[in-house]
Short mmCIF file of C-alpha atoms in Angstrom, two decimals:
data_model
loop_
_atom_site.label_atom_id
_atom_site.label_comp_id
_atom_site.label_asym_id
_atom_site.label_seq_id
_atom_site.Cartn_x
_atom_site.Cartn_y
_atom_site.Cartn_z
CA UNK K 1 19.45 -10.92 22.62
CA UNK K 2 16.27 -9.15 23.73
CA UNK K 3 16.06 -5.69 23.07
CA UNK K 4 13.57 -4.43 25.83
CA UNK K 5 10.68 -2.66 24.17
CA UNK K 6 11.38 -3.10 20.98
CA UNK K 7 11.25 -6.99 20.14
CA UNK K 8 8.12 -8.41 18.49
CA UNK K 9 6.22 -8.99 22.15
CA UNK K 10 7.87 -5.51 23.68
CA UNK K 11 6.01 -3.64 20.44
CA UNK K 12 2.64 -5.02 20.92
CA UNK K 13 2.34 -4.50 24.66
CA UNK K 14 4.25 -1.26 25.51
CA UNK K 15 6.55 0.05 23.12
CA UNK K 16 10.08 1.54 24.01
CA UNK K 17 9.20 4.31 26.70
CA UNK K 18 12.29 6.52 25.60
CA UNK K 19 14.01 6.22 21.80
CA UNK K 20 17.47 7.38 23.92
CA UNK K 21 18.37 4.40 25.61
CA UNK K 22 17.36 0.79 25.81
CA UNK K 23 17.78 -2.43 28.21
CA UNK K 24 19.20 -5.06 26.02
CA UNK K 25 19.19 -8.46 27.82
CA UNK K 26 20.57 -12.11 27.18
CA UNK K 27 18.02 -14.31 27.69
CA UNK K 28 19.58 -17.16 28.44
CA UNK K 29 21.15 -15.15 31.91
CA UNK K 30 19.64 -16.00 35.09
CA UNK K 31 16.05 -14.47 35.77
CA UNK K 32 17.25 -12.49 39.20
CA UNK K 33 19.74 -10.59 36.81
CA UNK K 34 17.03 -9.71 34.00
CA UNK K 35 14.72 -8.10 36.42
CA UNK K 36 15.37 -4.73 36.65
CA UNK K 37 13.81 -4.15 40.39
CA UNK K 38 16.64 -6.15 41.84
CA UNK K 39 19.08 -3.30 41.72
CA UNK K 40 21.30 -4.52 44.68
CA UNK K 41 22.44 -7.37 42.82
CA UNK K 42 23.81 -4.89 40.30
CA UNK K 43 27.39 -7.18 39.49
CA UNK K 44 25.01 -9.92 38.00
CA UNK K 45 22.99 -7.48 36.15
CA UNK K 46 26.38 -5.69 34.41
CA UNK K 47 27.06 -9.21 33.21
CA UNK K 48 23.90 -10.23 31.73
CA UNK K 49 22.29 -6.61 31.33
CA UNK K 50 24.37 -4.07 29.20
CA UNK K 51 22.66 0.32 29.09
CA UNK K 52 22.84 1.13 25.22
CA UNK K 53 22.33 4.72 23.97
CA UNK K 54 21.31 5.41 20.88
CA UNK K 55 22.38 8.71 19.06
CA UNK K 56 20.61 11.17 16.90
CA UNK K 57 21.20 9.41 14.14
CA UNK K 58 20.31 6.03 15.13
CA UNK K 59 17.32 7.55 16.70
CA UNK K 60 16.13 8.48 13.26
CA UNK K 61 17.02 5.71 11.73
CA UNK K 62 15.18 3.55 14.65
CA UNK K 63 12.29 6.12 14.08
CA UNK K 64 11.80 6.02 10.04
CA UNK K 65 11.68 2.02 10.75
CA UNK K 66 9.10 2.12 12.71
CA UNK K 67 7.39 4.82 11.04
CA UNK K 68 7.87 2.75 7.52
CA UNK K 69 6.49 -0.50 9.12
CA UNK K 70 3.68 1.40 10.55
CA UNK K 71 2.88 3.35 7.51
CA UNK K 72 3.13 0.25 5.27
CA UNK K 73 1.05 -1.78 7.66
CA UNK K 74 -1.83 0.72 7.36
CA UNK K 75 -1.28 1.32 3.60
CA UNK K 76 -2.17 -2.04 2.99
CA UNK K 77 -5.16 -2.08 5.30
CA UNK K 78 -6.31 0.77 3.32
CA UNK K 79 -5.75 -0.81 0.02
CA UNK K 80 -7.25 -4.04 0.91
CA UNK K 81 -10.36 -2.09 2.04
CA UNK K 82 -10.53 -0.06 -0.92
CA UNK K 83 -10.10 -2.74 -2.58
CA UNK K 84 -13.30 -5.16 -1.46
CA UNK K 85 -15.32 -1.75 -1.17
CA UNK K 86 -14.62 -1.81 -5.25
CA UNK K 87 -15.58 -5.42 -5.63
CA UNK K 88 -18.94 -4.34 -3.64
CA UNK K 89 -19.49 -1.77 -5.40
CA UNK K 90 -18.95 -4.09 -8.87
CA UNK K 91 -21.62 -6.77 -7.53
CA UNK K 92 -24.16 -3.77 -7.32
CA UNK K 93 -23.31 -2.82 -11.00
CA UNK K 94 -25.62 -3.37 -14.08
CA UNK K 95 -24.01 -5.15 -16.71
CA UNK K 96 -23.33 -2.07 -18.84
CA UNK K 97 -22.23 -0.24 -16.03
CA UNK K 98 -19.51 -3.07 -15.67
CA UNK K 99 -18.56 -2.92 -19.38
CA UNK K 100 -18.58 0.81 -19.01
CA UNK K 101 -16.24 0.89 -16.19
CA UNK K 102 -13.96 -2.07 -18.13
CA UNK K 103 -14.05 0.20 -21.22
CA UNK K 104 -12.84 3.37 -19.58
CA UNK K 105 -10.00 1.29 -18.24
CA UNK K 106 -8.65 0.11 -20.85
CA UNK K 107 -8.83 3.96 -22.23
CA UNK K 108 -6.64 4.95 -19.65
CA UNK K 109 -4.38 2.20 -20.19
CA UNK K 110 -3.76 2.89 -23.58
CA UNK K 111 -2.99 6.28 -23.35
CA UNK K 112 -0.73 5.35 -20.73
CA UNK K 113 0.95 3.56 -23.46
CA UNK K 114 0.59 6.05 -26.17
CA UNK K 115 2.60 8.55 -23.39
CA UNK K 116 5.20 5.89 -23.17
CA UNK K 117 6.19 6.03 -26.71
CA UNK K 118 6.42 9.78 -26.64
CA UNK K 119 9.81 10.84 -27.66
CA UNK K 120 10.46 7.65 -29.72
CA UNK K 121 10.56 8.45 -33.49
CA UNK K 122 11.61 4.87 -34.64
CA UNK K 123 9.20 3.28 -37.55
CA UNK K 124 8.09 0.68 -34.98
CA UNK K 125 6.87 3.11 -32.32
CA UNK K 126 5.17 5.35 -34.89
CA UNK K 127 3.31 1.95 -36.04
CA UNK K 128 2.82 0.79 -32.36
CA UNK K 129 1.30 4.72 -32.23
CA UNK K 130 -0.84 4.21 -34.91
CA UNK K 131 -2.64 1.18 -33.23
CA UNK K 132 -2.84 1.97 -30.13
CA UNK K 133 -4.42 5.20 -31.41
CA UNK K 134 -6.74 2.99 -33.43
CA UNK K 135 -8.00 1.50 -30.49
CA UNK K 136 -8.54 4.11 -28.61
CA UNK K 137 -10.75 5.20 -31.72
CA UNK K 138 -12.85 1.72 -31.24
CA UNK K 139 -12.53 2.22 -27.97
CA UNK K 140 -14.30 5.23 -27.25
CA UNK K 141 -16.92 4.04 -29.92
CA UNK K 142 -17.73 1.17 -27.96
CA UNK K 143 -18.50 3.61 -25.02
CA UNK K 144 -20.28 6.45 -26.44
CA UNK K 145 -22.69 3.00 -27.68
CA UNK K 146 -22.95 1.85 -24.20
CA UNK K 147 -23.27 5.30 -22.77
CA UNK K 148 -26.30 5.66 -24.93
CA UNK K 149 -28.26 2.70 -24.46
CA UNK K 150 -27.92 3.58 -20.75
CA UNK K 151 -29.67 6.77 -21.07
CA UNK K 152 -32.37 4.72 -22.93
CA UNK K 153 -32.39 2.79 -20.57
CA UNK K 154 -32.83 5.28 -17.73
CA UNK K 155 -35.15 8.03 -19.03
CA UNK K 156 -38.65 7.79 -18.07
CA UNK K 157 -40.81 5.66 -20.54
CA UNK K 158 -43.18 7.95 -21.80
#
């Protein structure tokens, strides 16, 4: 069945013109009963041509699907640009910038986990606390370092 409007070809080109009722067509039915201009053959097009109205509700559901695929479609577009505008911007990176940037996510990732195990008071979380808390420790270390050799590296030599 073709859905006028609303299959794959119907969506690129025009779109439905009206979400409240739709031409929905066999197409394997003679072409003089598909076209729609041909209105005083009307007996052939009842047979192969059937009016469907849509309700509220199927309105809004036929309206969130679209929407959804739409908003999905440009969510990725988005993310995909985002995504090579952070690999450009990682090319134009010094190398302790990059190791700066790697080191503050990997901060953020453990204290994701050290939020995780909030609420658990078993012996192994309170361990897994203590490590992950150690390595934030190191961590940070590791970037205060780096943070100061790239102020050397930027102030003026005098």
């Amino acid at each position: 069945m073709n859905v006028q409007g609303i299959n794959a070809f119907g969506a690129q080109s025009l779109g439905p013109q009206s979400l409240s009722s739709l031409d929905v067509r066999d197409p394997n039915a003679p072409e003089a009963a598909q076209n729609p201009s041909n209105r005083n053959q009307s007996e052939q097009t009842q047979s192969s041509s059937d009016r469907v109205s849509l309700s509220e509700a199927g309105k809004k559901a036929l309206a969130d699907a679209t929407g959804k695929a739409l908003h999905n479609s440009e969510a990725a577009k988005t993310d995909k640009a985002r995504k090579a505008e952070e690999t450009e911007e990682d090319e134009n990176l010094s190398d302790i910038d990059k190791k700066i940037k790697e080191l503050k996510q990997k901060l953020e990732e453990l204290q994701l986990e050290l939020q995780a195990l909030q609420g658990d008071d078993s012996e192994a979380a309170e361990l897994e606390r203590k490590q992950i808390q150690d390595q934030i420790a190191i961590t940070t270390n590791q970037l205060m370092a780096l943070l100061k050799a790239k102020e050397k590296q930027v102030q003026p030599r005098e």
